[in-house]
């Protein structure tokens, strides 16, 4: 790893992303939702948790996947791989930019919704896990798609199944679909966020956190194997 | 002998197709080596194998003394590559693109400004790449490939989109770089370019090297023993370089009919067609 190269990657990503319409529109979605929720009365903790999940699926996963797939489509990834930058430098640089964007959106939407968080540490733990998980999934999508159009084909179902489980679950009160959706990362994130915001005892959502850790580790492993297989590593 | 590239019995098979067969050549450090051949002859495939982007089916390929497939990140910093599928960041300006690569390659400070001057893009450095013409993009790609003054430079048809003025500018740039020690491996369809730039050329045809030597050696080898006459009445005549020919030339000169006398020196293009029995693409 080389700090100078990673920082060069970051500057590059910043210059490139600031005029990227796709990235900008993806960033707008959670903020727009946050504004909408802040004007409705209702459970702020639910609104906030919902916006957090939207943020990791839409901002973190989409941005990561879009940036990677675009480098493939435009033949710039090949150039990076032929440079003295290591594949770790390249992937870390990319991930940092999606994480920075995510953090900005998370903070802004939290300020907009103005939610009172009882256990900020546990909320942070949950969000960090969510961000790592969706960075990994976004990377996976970016690795598997050859161009931007393909990215969308993978991202849509993935964000529904992995992210929007709890929202879809509302339409299935019981039965096998509801049961399965209850095991998706989005559902565990939702439970953990709600509990952390309202300050429930950790024991009541320990299991959700453990499941979330499991998903995150699994996503990292699958992504890493794909990365090796796609011979993006040198 | 110090070699930048050593290739021995290189073969590459794509499915049923044999793209390269038993290709062998060495390139000395500091040499400009031209790899010439028609479309589909295997030039790009060779460049990809030499730069570790593709694995050969058989044979040995060494770059700077190491197998090409085993190049590490640090080794990649010693080579420069311009291929026909290199990309740039389209939303970023020319300068932002080059600044980025300069940092990746740890290029000397002020080098970006220098290469911008060399490729004639100093005026356009604030333009986003997507607003550039094809020839301008190709110059940015070349600028990027030489930012770090690589020890070995691979150029896959570097001047295909350039106008004659810019081709000249690129040639000057490459000559200067070569004078400073860069070994250049150049593929091209353009025989004139090869004749001007290359110390040695190889003719590739259907995946095999058919001829390899210095351009002037090849010209000597394939020289026809004839002399070409242009006469004042507009006729052209080819005469043998022997006493019979001398007799005819004497007669024409006596009659003051001769406008010009040319030796029939073949161009690289003529030789290529003779070697491969095929028109250039
Ligand atoms: N990835 C690949 N899969 C299958 N066949 C390939 C592949 N890459 C190249 N080939 C084949 O190998 C042969 C050599 O191709 P190559 O691109 O090396 O030619 P070239 O000399 O660079 O041609 P050009 O002057 O048009 O760039 C061609 O017949 C091509 O179809
Ligand atoms: Mg080619």
PDB file of C-alpha atoms in Angstrom, chain A residues 4-5 8-9 11-12 15-20 70-71 74-76 78-87 234, chain B residues 51-53 71 73-74 76-77 79 81 83 85-92 96 100-101 103-106 130 144:
ATOM      1  CA  UNK A   4       0.702   8.917  -2.071  1.00  0.00           C
ATOM      2  CA  UNK A   5      -0.974   6.708  -4.683  1.00  0.00           C
ATOM      3  CA  UNK A   8      -3.841  10.491  -5.927  1.00  0.00           C
ATOM      4  CA  UNK A   9      -6.741   8.068  -6.460  1.00  0.00           C
ATOM      5  CA  UNK A  11      -8.174  13.438  -5.863  1.00  0.00           C
ATOM      6  CA  UNK A  12      -8.914  11.757  -9.173  1.00  0.00           C
ATOM      7  CA  UNK A  15     -12.560  15.454  -9.911  1.00  0.00           C
ATOM      8  CA  UNK A  16     -14.302  12.682 -11.777  1.00  0.00           C
ATOM      9  CA  UNK A  17     -17.320  12.297  -9.476  1.00  0.00           C
ATOM     10  CA  UNK A  18     -18.192  15.963  -9.098  1.00  0.00           C
ATOM     11  CA  UNK A  19     -19.462  16.110 -12.669  1.00  0.00           C
ATOM     12  CA  UNK A  20     -20.857  12.583 -12.737  1.00  0.00           C
ATOM     13  CA  UNK A  70     -17.264   2.889 -15.627  1.00  0.00           C
ATOM     14  CA  UNK A  71     -13.507   2.360 -15.325  1.00  0.00           C
ATOM     15  CA  UNK A  74     -13.922   3.327 -20.559  1.00  0.00           C
ATOM     16  CA  UNK A  75     -10.782   1.154 -20.466  1.00  0.00           C
ATOM     17  CA  UNK A  76      -9.192   3.114 -17.659  1.00  0.00           C
ATOM     18  CA  UNK A  78      -6.702  -1.677 -17.519  1.00  0.00           C
ATOM     19  CA  UNK A  79      -4.444   1.384 -17.500  1.00  0.00           C
ATOM     20  CA  UNK A  80      -4.491   1.469 -13.690  1.00  0.00           C
ATOM     21  CA  UNK A  81      -3.645  -2.212 -13.505  1.00  0.00           C
ATOM     22  CA  UNK A  82      -0.681  -1.620 -15.843  1.00  0.00           C
ATOM     23  CA  UNK A  83       0.580   1.191 -13.602  1.00  0.00           C
ATOM     24  CA  UNK A  84       2.790   0.718 -10.548  1.00  0.00           C
ATOM     25  CA  UNK A  85      -0.267   1.265  -8.332  1.00  0.00           C
ATOM     26  CA  UNK A  86      -1.133  -1.984  -6.555  1.00  0.00           C
ATOM     27  CA  UNK A  87      -4.642  -3.399  -6.842  1.00  0.00           C
ATOM     28  CA  UNK A 234      -1.656  -8.586 -10.332  1.00  0.00           C
TER      29      UNK A 234
ATOM     30  CA  UNK B  51       3.346  -6.321 -21.134  1.00  0.00           C
ATOM     31  CA  UNK B  52       1.928  -9.200 -19.110  1.00  0.00           C
ATOM     32  CA  UNK B  53      -1.713  -8.560 -20.058  1.00  0.00           C
ATOM     33  CA  UNK B  71       6.104  -8.396 -13.545  1.00  0.00           C
ATOM     34  CA  UNK B  73       4.080  -3.262  -9.563  1.00  0.00           C
ATOM     35  CA  UNK B  74       7.565  -1.783  -9.311  1.00  0.00           C
ATOM     36  CA  UNK B  76       5.447  -1.766 -14.261  1.00  0.00           C
ATOM     37  CA  UNK B  77       6.801   1.639 -13.220  1.00  0.00           C
ATOM     38  CA  UNK B  79       7.609   0.604 -18.696  1.00  0.00           C
ATOM     39  CA  UNK B  81       2.305   1.606 -22.693  1.00  0.00           C
ATOM     40  CA  UNK B  83      -2.381   0.605 -26.741  1.00  0.00           C
ATOM     41  CA  UNK B  85      -7.707   0.383 -26.113  1.00  0.00           C
ATOM     42  CA  UNK B  86      -6.255   2.793 -23.540  1.00  0.00           C
ATOM     43  CA  UNK B  87      -8.796   5.064 -21.894  1.00  0.00           C
ATOM     44  CA  UNK B  88      -8.801   8.467 -20.237  1.00  0.00           C
ATOM     45  CA  UNK B  89     -11.114  10.036 -17.664  1.00  0.00           C
ATOM     46  CA  UNK B  90     -13.458  11.853 -19.995  1.00  0.00           C
ATOM     47  CA  UNK B  91     -15.020  14.240 -17.500  1.00  0.00           C
ATOM     48  CA  UNK B  92     -11.651  15.396 -16.204  1.00  0.00           C
ATOM     49  CA  UNK B  96      -6.155  16.600 -14.262  1.00  0.00           C
ATOM     50  CA  UNK B 100      -3.174  11.886 -11.718  1.00  0.00           C
ATOM     51  CA  UNK B 101      -0.929   9.572 -13.714  1.00  0.00           C
ATOM     52  CA  UNK B 103       1.433  10.923  -9.166  1.00  0.00           C
ATOM     53  CA  UNK B 104       0.766   7.228  -9.788  1.00  0.00           C
ATOM     54  CA  UNK B 105       4.072   6.945 -11.628  1.00  0.00           C
ATOM     55  CA  UNK B 106       5.938   9.223  -9.287  1.00  0.00           C
ATOM     56  CA  UNK B 130     -14.518  14.399 -23.809  1.00  0.00           C
ATOM     57  CA  UNK B 144       0.724   9.813 -20.418  1.00  0.00           C
TER      58      UNK B 144
END
